[in-house]
Short mmCIF file of C-alpha atoms in Angstrom, two decimals:
data_model
loop_
_atom_site.label_atom_id
_atom_site.label_comp_id
_atom_site.label_asym_id
_atom_site.label_seq_id
_atom_site.Cartn_x
_atom_site.Cartn_y
_atom_site.Cartn_z
CA UNK Q 1 -95.01 -64.90 -6.01
CA UNK Q 2 -95.42 -62.12 -3.46
CA UNK Q 3 -96.22 -62.89 0.13
CA UNK Q 4 -98.46 -60.00 0.71
CA UNK Q 5 -102.10 -60.89 1.40
CA UNK Q 6 -104.76 -58.93 -0.38
CA UNK Q 7 -106.20 -56.72 2.32
CA UNK Q 8 -109.01 -55.58 0.04
CA UNK Q 9 -110.33 -59.09 0.27
CA UNK Q 10 -109.22 -59.98 3.81
CA UNK Q 11 -110.54 -56.91 5.65
CA UNK Q 12 -114.17 -57.19 4.46
CA UNK Q 13 -114.15 -60.92 5.26
CA UNK Q 14 -112.97 -60.10 8.79
CA UNK Q 15 -115.70 -57.50 9.15
CA UNK Q 16 -118.35 -59.89 7.89
CA UNK Q 17 -117.14 -62.53 10.36
CA UNK Q 18 -117.60 -60.04 13.25
CA UNK Q 19 -121.03 -59.06 12.00
CA UNK Q 20 -121.96 -62.70 11.55
CA UNK Q 21 -121.05 -63.74 15.10
CA UNK Q 22 -122.78 -60.77 16.87
CA UNK Q 23 -125.92 -61.12 14.69
CA UNK Q 24 -126.16 -64.82 15.37
CA UNK Q 25 -125.73 -64.12 19.11
CA UNK Q 26 -128.63 -61.57 18.89
CA UNK Q 27 -130.76 -64.15 16.98
CA UNK Q 28 -130.18 -66.67 19.88
CA UNK Q 29 -133.10 -65.11 21.77
CA UNK Q 30 -135.47 -66.88 19.48
CA UNK Q 31 -133.31 -69.88 18.56
CA UNK Q 32 -134.01 -73.29 20.07
CA UNK Q 33 -131.77 -73.96 23.07
CA UNK Q 34 -131.36 -77.51 21.84
CA UNK Q 35 -129.18 -76.22 18.97
CA UNK Q 36 -126.62 -74.96 21.55
CA UNK Q 37 -124.65 -71.71 21.39
CA UNK Q 38 -124.72 -70.97 17.70
CA UNK Q 39 -122.57 -67.84 18.03
CA UNK Q 40 -119.84 -69.86 19.71
CA UNK Q 41 -120.15 -72.53 17.00
CA UNK Q 42 -119.92 -69.97 14.26
CA UNK Q 43 -116.81 -68.65 15.86
CA UNK Q 44 -115.43 -72.18 15.91
CA UNK Q 45 -116.30 -72.54 12.24
CA UNK Q 46 -114.60 -69.32 11.34
CA UNK Q 47 -111.44 -70.53 13.19
CA UNK Q 48 -111.52 -73.83 11.39
CA UNK Q 49 -112.19 -72.00 8.13
CA UNK Q 50 -109.16 -69.73 8.78
CA UNK Q 51 -107.04 -72.85 9.13
CA UNK Q 52 -108.46 -74.07 5.83
CA UNK Q 53 -107.44 -70.74 4.18
CA UNK Q 54 -103.92 -71.12 5.43
CA UNK Q 55 -103.80 -74.71 4.14
CA UNK Q 56 -104.99 -73.56 0.71
CA UNK Q 57 -102.42 -70.72 0.72
CA UNK Q 58 -99.66 -73.20 1.49
CA UNK Q 59 -100.73 -75.89 -0.98
CA UNK Q 60 -101.68 -73.34 -3.73
CA UNK Q 61 -104.59 -73.51 -6.19
CA UNK Q 62 -102.74 -75.68 -8.52
CA UNK Q 63 -103.15 -78.45 -6.01
CA UNK Q 64 -106.93 -78.20 -6.32
CA UNK Q 65 -106.79 -77.89 -10.03
CA UNK Q 66 -104.73 -81.09 -10.29
CA UNK Q 67 -107.32 -83.00 -8.27
CA UNK Q 68 -110.40 -81.48 -9.91
CA UNK Q 69 -111.82 -84.68 -11.42
CA UNK Q 70 -111.40 -86.58 -8.13
CA UNK Q 71 -113.13 -83.81 -6.15
CA UNK Q 72 -116.05 -83.64 -8.66
CA UNK Q 73 -116.57 -87.42 -8.57
CA UNK Q 74 -116.34 -87.50 -4.74
CA UNK Q 75 -118.88 -84.74 -4.52
CA UNK Q 76 -121.40 -86.70 -6.65
CA UNK Q 77 -120.85 -89.83 -4.66
CA UNK Q 78 -121.60 -87.88 -1.50
CA UNK Q 79 -124.76 -86.44 -3.03
CA UNK Q 80 -125.80 -89.82 -4.06
CA UNK Q 81 -125.03 -91.26 -0.65
CA UNK Q 82 -127.47 -88.72 0.93
CA UNK Q 83 -130.31 -90.25 -0.84
CA UNK Q 84 -129.64 -93.68 0.54
CA UNK Q 85 -128.06 -93.11 3.91
CA UNK Q 86 -128.91 -89.63 5.26
CA UNK Q 87 -131.56 -89.20 7.94
CA UNK Q 88 -134.36 -86.85 6.88
CA UNK Q 89 -134.25 -83.40 8.51
CA UNK Q 90 -137.30 -81.23 7.84
CA UNK Q 91 -138.29 -83.78 5.10
CA UNK Q 92 -134.93 -83.22 3.28
CA UNK Q 93 -131.95 -85.51 2.99
CA UNK Q 94 -129.36 -82.76 2.63
CA UNK Q 95 -127.02 -83.57 5.51
CA UNK Q 96 -124.76 -86.29 6.81
CA UNK Q 97 -124.88 -86.29 10.66
CA UNK Q 98 -121.51 -86.91 12.25
CA UNK Q 99 -121.68 -87.58 16.00
CA UNK Q 100 -119.76 -85.07 18.09
CA UNK Q 101 -119.21 -82.75 15.07
CA UNK Q 102 -122.56 -81.93 13.53
CA UNK Q 103 -124.06 -81.98 10.08
CA UNK Q 104 -122.19 -81.79 6.82
CA UNK Q 105 -123.94 -80.55 3.69
CA UNK Q 106 -122.17 -81.84 0.57
CA UNK Q 107 -124.04 -79.51 -1.81
CA UNK Q 108 -122.21 -76.56 -0.33
CA UNK Q 109 -118.86 -77.98 -1.37
CA UNK Q 110 -120.22 -79.14 -4.71
CA UNK Q 111 -120.63 -75.53 -5.74
CA UNK Q 112 -116.83 -75.29 -5.64
CA UNK Q 113 -116.22 -78.66 -7.27
CA UNK Q 114 -118.47 -77.52 -10.18
CA UNK Q 115 -116.43 -74.35 -10.56
CA UNK Q 116 -113.20 -76.37 -10.64
CA UNK Q 117 -114.27 -78.94 -13.17
CA UNK Q 118 -115.97 -76.36 -15.43
CA UNK Q 119 -112.74 -74.29 -15.32
CA UNK Q 120 -110.76 -77.38 -16.33
CA UNK Q 121 -113.10 -78.12 -19.26
CA UNK Q 122 -113.22 -74.51 -20.48
CA UNK Q 123 -109.44 -74.25 -20.23
CA UNK Q 124 -108.85 -77.46 -22.21
CA UNK Q 125 -111.46 -76.31 -24.81
CA UNK Q 126 -109.74 -73.02 -25.38
CA UNK Q 127 -106.35 -74.79 -25.76
CA UNK Q 128 -107.71 -77.33 -28.30
CA UNK Q 129 -109.88 -74.91 -30.29
CA UNK Q 130 -108.43 -71.51 -31.04
CA UNK Q 131 -111.26 -70.73 -33.45
CA UNK Q 132 -114.06 -73.11 -32.58
CA UNK Q 133 -116.90 -73.76 -35.08
CA UNK Q 134 -120.55 -73.76 -34.12
CA UNK Q 135 -120.47 -77.56 -33.96
CA UNK Q 136 -117.45 -77.50 -31.63
CA UNK Q 137 -119.15 -75.06 -29.28
CA UNK Q 138 -122.37 -77.10 -29.34
CA UNK Q 139 -120.53 -80.28 -28.33
CA UNK Q 140 -118.64 -78.24 -25.64
CA UNK Q 141 -122.00 -76.87 -24.24
CA UNK Q 142 -123.52 -80.32 -24.17
CA UNK Q 143 -120.49 -81.58 -22.27
CA UNK Q 144 -120.43 -78.84 -19.69
CA UNK Q 145 -124.25 -78.99 -19.26
CA UNK Q 146 -124.04 -82.72 -18.48
CA UNK Q 147 -121.36 -81.96 -15.89
CA UNK Q 148 -123.77 -79.63 -14.15
CA UNK Q 149 -126.94 -81.64 -14.57
CA UNK Q 150 -125.58 -84.72 -12.81
CA UNK Q 151 -125.17 -82.97 -9.37
CA UNK Q 152 -128.23 -80.84 -10.05
CA UNK Q 153 -130.46 -83.91 -10.39
CA UNK Q 154 -128.94 -85.56 -7.27
CA UNK Q 155 -129.36 -82.28 -5.26
CA UNK Q 156 -132.95 -81.69 -6.57
CA UNK Q 157 -134.00 -85.15 -5.31
CA UNK Q 158 -132.93 -84.38 -1.71
CA UNK Q 159 -134.76 -81.91 -2.21
CA UNK Q 160 -132.60 -78.73 -2.23
CA UNK Q 161 -133.89 -76.50 -5.01
CA UNK Q 162 -131.87 -73.53 -3.85
CA UNK Q 163 -128.54 -75.20 -4.34
CA UNK Q 164 -129.60 -76.38 -7.81
CA UNK Q 165 -130.36 -72.73 -8.80
CA UNK Q 166 -126.89 -71.77 -7.53
CA UNK Q 167 -125.28 -74.47 -9.67
CA UNK Q 168 -126.98 -73.08 -12.70
CA UNK Q 169 -126.05 -69.53 -11.85
CA UNK Q 170 -122.39 -70.61 -11.56
CA UNK Q 171 -122.65 -72.44 -14.87
CA UNK Q 172 -124.15 -69.37 -16.66
CA UNK Q 173 -121.49 -66.99 -15.38
CA UNK Q 174 -118.64 -69.32 -16.24
CA UNK Q 175 -120.00 -70.07 -19.69
CA UNK Q 176 -120.30 -66.33 -20.36
CA UNK Q 177 -116.62 -65.98 -19.25
CA UNK Q 178 -115.63 -68.81 -21.56
CA UNK Q 179 -116.17 -66.53 -24.58
CA UNK Q 180 -118.62 -68.72 -26.55
CA UNK Q 181 -120.89 -67.02 -29.05
CA UNK Q 182 -123.67 -64.91 -27.58
CA UNK Q 183 -126.23 -66.56 -29.76
CA UNK Q 184 -126.09 -69.63 -27.46
CA UNK Q 185 -127.26 -67.54 -24.63
CA UNK Q 186 -130.19 -66.20 -26.72
CA UNK Q 187 -131.15 -69.72 -27.73
CA UNK Q 188 -130.96 -70.80 -24.06
CA UNK Q 189 -133.16 -67.92 -22.92
CA UNK Q 190 -135.68 -68.71 -25.55
CA UNK Q 191 -135.87 -72.42 -24.70
CA UNK Q 192 -136.05 -71.78 -20.97
CA UNK Q 193 -138.73 -69.20 -21.48
CA UNK Q 194 -140.87 -71.69 -23.46
CA UNK Q 195 -140.26 -74.38 -20.81
CA UNK Q 196 -141.10 -72.06 -17.91
CA UNK Q 197 -144.12 -70.77 -19.83
CA UNK Q 198 -145.44 -74.32 -20.26
CA UNK Q 199 -144.75 -75.27 -16.64
CA UNK Q 200 -146.23 -72.10 -15.09
CA UNK Q 201 -149.11 -72.05 -17.49
CA UNK Q 202 -150.06 -75.61 -16.62
CA UNK Q 203 -149.57 -74.86 -12.88
CA UNK Q 204 -151.90 -71.85 -12.92
CA UNK Q 205 -154.49 -73.13 -15.47
CA UNK Q 206 -154.78 -76.85 -14.73
CA UNK Q 207 -153.43 -78.16 -11.38
CA UNK Q 208 -154.60 -81.68 -12.01
CA UNK Q 209 -152.77 -81.87 -15.35
CA UNK Q 210 -149.63 -80.35 -13.73
CA UNK Q 211 -149.60 -83.01 -11.03
CA UNK Q 212 -150.11 -85.67 -13.59
CA UNK Q 213 -147.14 -84.54 -15.62
CA UNK Q 214 -144.72 -83.22 -13.00
CA UNK Q 215 -145.88 -84.83 -9.77
CA UNK Q 216 -146.95 -83.53 -6.39
CA UNK Q 217 -143.43 -82.76 -5.20
CA UNK Q 218 -142.83 -80.00 -7.80
CA UNK Q 219 -146.33 -78.71 -7.31
CA UNK Q 220 -145.77 -78.13 -3.59
CA UNK Q 221 -142.42 -76.54 -4.27
CA UNK Q 222 -143.95 -74.06 -6.65
CA UNK Q 223 -146.79 -73.41 -4.34
CA UNK Q 224 -144.32 -72.54 -1.49
CA UNK Q 225 -142.40 -70.12 -3.82
CA UNK Q 226 -145.57 -68.35 -5.00
CA UNK Q 227 -146.86 -67.89 -1.44
CA UNK Q 228 -144.57 -64.88 -1.15
CA UNK Q 229 -146.64 -62.82 -3.50
CA UNK Q 230 -149.52 -62.66 -0.97
CA UNK Q 231 -147.16 -61.61 1.74
CA UNK Q 232 -148.50 -64.43 3.93
CA UNK Q 233 -146.38 -66.48 6.18
CA UNK Q 234 -144.96 -66.09 9.64
CA UNK Q 235 -141.42 -65.73 8.45
CA UNK Q 236 -141.98 -62.91 6.00
CA UNK Q 237 -144.64 -60.99 8.00
CA UNK Q 238 -142.52 -60.99 11.22
CA UNK Q 239 -139.30 -60.22 9.39
CA UNK Q 240 -140.90 -57.17 7.72
CA UNK Q 241 -142.29 -56.03 11.04
CA UNK Q 242 -138.85 -56.32 12.66
CA UNK Q 243 -137.18 -54.39 9.82
CA UNK Q 244 -139.88 -51.79 9.45
CA UNK Q 245 -139.96 -50.90 13.10
CA UNK Q 246 -136.13 -50.50 13.32
CA UNK Q 247 -135.93 -46.90 11.99
CA UNK Q 248 -132.54 -45.36 11.24
CA UNK Q 249 -130.55 -46.88 14.05
CA UNK Q 250 -132.43 -50.00 15.03
CA UNK Q 251 -133.67 -51.35 18.31
CA UNK Q 252 -130.12 -52.02 19.53
CA UNK Q 253 -127.86 -55.02 19.84
CA UNK Q 254 -129.61 -58.21 21.02
CA UNK Q 255 -132.99 -56.47 20.95
CA UNK Q 256 -134.75 -58.26 18.12
CA UNK Q 257 -138.43 -57.25 18.79
CA UNK Q 258 -140.25 -60.18 17.32
CA UNK Q 259 -139.83 -63.89 16.61
CA UNK Q 260 -139.50 -65.40 13.15
CA UNK Q 261 -138.22 -68.88 12.13
CA UNK Q 262 -134.73 -69.43 10.75
CA UNK Q 263 -133.50 -66.24 12.38
CA UNK Q 264 -129.89 -67.36 12.40
CA UNK Q 265 -129.79 -68.68 8.89
CA UNK Q 266 -132.19 -67.68 6.09
CA UNK Q 267 -133.47 -64.53 7.80
CA UNK Q 268 -130.27 -63.35 9.45
CA UNK Q 269 -130.43 -60.05 7.56
CA UNK Q 270 -133.77 -59.25 9.28
CA UNK Q 271 -132.12 -59.72 12.67
CA UNK Q 272 -129.20 -57.43 11.75
CA UNK Q 273 -131.55 -54.82 10.19
CA UNK Q 274 -133.83 -54.81 13.24
CA UNK Q 275 -130.86 -54.41 15.60
CA UNK Q 276 -128.93 -51.76 13.74
CA UNK Q 277 -131.54 -50.10 11.48
CA UNK Q 278 -131.29 -48.52 8.08
CA UNK Q 279 -127.82 -47.08 8.77
CA UNK Q 280 -126.38 -50.42 9.83
CA UNK Q 281 -128.00 -52.19 6.84
CA UNK Q 282 -126.40 -49.71 4.42
CA UNK Q 283 -123.01 -50.31 6.08
CA UNK Q 284 -123.44 -54.06 5.84
CA UNK Q 285 -124.48 -53.87 2.11
CA UNK Q 286 -121.57 -51.46 1.49
CA UNK Q 287 -119.10 -54.00 2.90
CA UNK Q 288 -120.61 -56.78 0.82
CA UNK Q 289 -120.38 -54.58 -2.30
CA UNK Q 290 -116.81 -53.69 -1.53
CA UNK Q 291 -115.85 -57.31 -1.39
CA UNK Q 292 -117.66 -58.12 -4.63
CA UNK Q 293 -116.15 -55.20 -6.50
CA UNK Q 294 -112.61 -56.23 -5.44
CA UNK Q 295 -113.15 -59.79 -6.67
CA UNK Q 296 -114.43 -58.42 -9.97
CA UNK Q 297 -111.35 -56.14 -10.14
CA UNK Q 298 -109.15 -59.15 -9.57
CA UNK Q 299 -110.84 -60.99 -12.38
CA UNK Q 300 -110.11 -58.06 -14.69
CA UNK Q 301 -106.38 -58.16 -13.95
CA UNK Q 302 -103.87 -59.89 -16.20
CA UNK Q 303 -104.24 -63.46 -14.73
CA UNK Q 304 -104.42 -66.86 -16.44
CA UNK Q 305 -107.76 -67.82 -18.00
CA UNK Q 306 -108.30 -70.70 -15.50
CA UNK Q 307 -108.33 -68.21 -12.65
CA UNK Q 308 -110.70 -65.90 -14.57
CA UNK Q 309 -113.22 -68.72 -15.08
CA UNK Q 310 -113.13 -69.60 -11.37
CA UNK Q 311 -113.58 -65.92 -10.37
CA UNK Q 312 -116.57 -65.63 -12.74
CA UNK Q 313 -118.25 -68.57 -10.94
CA UNK Q 314 -117.41 -67.15 -7.52
CA UNK Q 315 -118.76 -63.70 -8.35
CA UNK Q 316 -121.95 -65.14 -9.89
CA UNK Q 317 -122.60 -67.35 -6.85
CA UNK Q 318 -121.89 -64.60 -4.27
CA UNK Q 319 -123.88 -61.80 -6.01
CA UNK Q 320 -126.90 -64.09 -6.67
CA UNK Q 321 -126.99 -65.35 -3.11
CA UNK Q 322 -126.65 -61.83 -1.61
CA UNK Q 323 -129.41 -60.36 -3.79
CA UNK Q 324 -131.71 -63.39 -3.39
CA UNK Q 325 -131.31 -63.58 0.41
CA UNK Q 326 -131.70 -59.92 1.15
CA UNK Q 327 -134.49 -59.62 -1.44
CA UNK Q 328 -136.55 -62.55 0.04
CA UNK Q 329 -136.08 -61.06 3.54
CA UNK Q 330 -137.76 -57.74 2.50
CA UNK Q 331 -140.44 -59.51 0.37
CA UNK Q 332 -139.05 -58.73 -3.12
CA UNK Q 333 -138.22 -62.32 -4.04
CA UNK Q 334 -139.65 -65.75 -3.16
CA UNK Q 335 -138.46 -67.46 0.00
CA UNK Q 336 -136.04 -70.23 -1.22
CA UNK Q 337 -133.86 -71.04 1.70
CA UNK Q 338 -130.76 -69.43 0.22
CA UNK Q 339 -128.46 -68.15 2.94
CA UNK Q 340 -126.46 -64.92 3.10
CA UNK Q 341 -122.72 -65.75 2.46
CA UNK Q 342 -120.36 -65.21 5.39
CA UNK Q 343 -123.23 -64.00 7.63
CA UNK Q 344 -125.79 -66.84 8.00
CA UNK Q 345 -124.99 -69.69 10.42
CA UNK Q 346 -123.77 -72.93 8.94
CA UNK Q 347 -120.59 -74.97 9.24
CA UNK Q 348 -120.52 -76.54 5.73
CA UNK Q 349 -121.52 -73.25 3.96
CA UNK Q 350 -118.93 -71.23 5.97
CA UNK Q 351 -116.17 -73.72 5.30
CA UNK Q 352 -116.99 -73.70 1.55
CA UNK Q 353 -116.85 -69.89 1.56
CA UNK Q 354 -113.53 -69.88 3.39
CA UNK Q 355 -112.20 -72.32 0.88
CA UNK Q 356 -113.25 -69.79 -1.76
CA UNK Q 357 -111.42 -67.04 0.16
CA UNK Q 358 -108.25 -69.09 0.05
CA UNK Q 359 -108.66 -69.54 -3.73
CA UNK Q 360 -109.20 -65.82 -4.18
CA UNK Q 361 -106.14 -64.87 -2.06
CA UNK Q 362 -103.94 -67.32 -3.97
CA UNK Q 363 -105.07 -65.82 -7.23
CA UNK Q 364 -104.33 -62.31 -6.09
CA UNK Q 365 -100.82 -63.37 -4.86
CA UNK Q 366 -99.56 -65.57 -7.70
CA UNK Q 367 -97.87 -64.54 -10.90
CA UNK Q 368 -99.25 -65.40 -14.30
CA UNK Q 369 -98.50 -68.97 -15.23
CA UNK Q 370 -100.08 -71.87 -17.17
CA UNK Q 371 -101.83 -74.82 -15.55
CA UNK Q 372 -101.34 -78.24 -16.98
CA UNK Q 373 -104.20 -80.56 -16.23
CA UNK Q 374 -103.80 -84.27 -16.21
#
């Protein structure tokens, strides 16, 4: 094992950390004072996250891989506990509130636990079946799908639809990396298309029937998603106004021209774009792409399959969140509450991303070896 850290991963993370803190500081103009100094808190979370990275580097990924089942079960118990014990915040039970510390969102860590457990199952499947039959792959798909559906249902009930979508994106990327036959993806696409066609057809053609079948909760979630098409809503309208008026170089640091809700979280990109304009936005997107490309390059190196599966999940999660968050900010996609990795404010999300950074750095530093799961 070499002791040299991968600077192609570390440098963009450091740049994103700086961008995150200064943008959150700029967003504080329109942030409720009751939330405190979010820029200072984000700095604290980055410092704690850096400590977590050092811990992961010291313990090695194999420590996580050995405790995969425990982490997965723990994550599900935490999700279940939210439904019974968490205090509702904005009509959602997504956070445990810890006095003196803040709120912890288990679904952020569940993303990683899903990656770990799926990597373990895929690894064992490939060891047990060198040339699996269609029946073997079908049983394997059912098993992995159940693993993802359990936390998905618990998270959906909070409700947190955005995290559920991310779980499924992780699952799709990792299953593709597993090497199963492509026909399974074609079958899945067909079935999902039929299901979505039925759901959306009922939603648009017969609202009463839709509510009778699926309930009012799903109806209002879809109603919120499709509101983006009309361009209505304070968030989107004001975010577009802030971005559109920024020009090439923006209004300047800490000069966000207009208020919009969730400026330090969901709509953090709008704050950055309004401050630093088109040029600044291109630089930010360039840094994000540079990080993604280097993670993909790492996955293409000669590393053990377990690490490849993990990296596939990480790449899928990051790229999806980046595209969805920036896309919804500029009105291309529905507003889903999905944050921008490493940029948006959030203790739980940032700690989970820093845990991912530790995993990536370990993979880039360690020689090829075989993991033995217990």
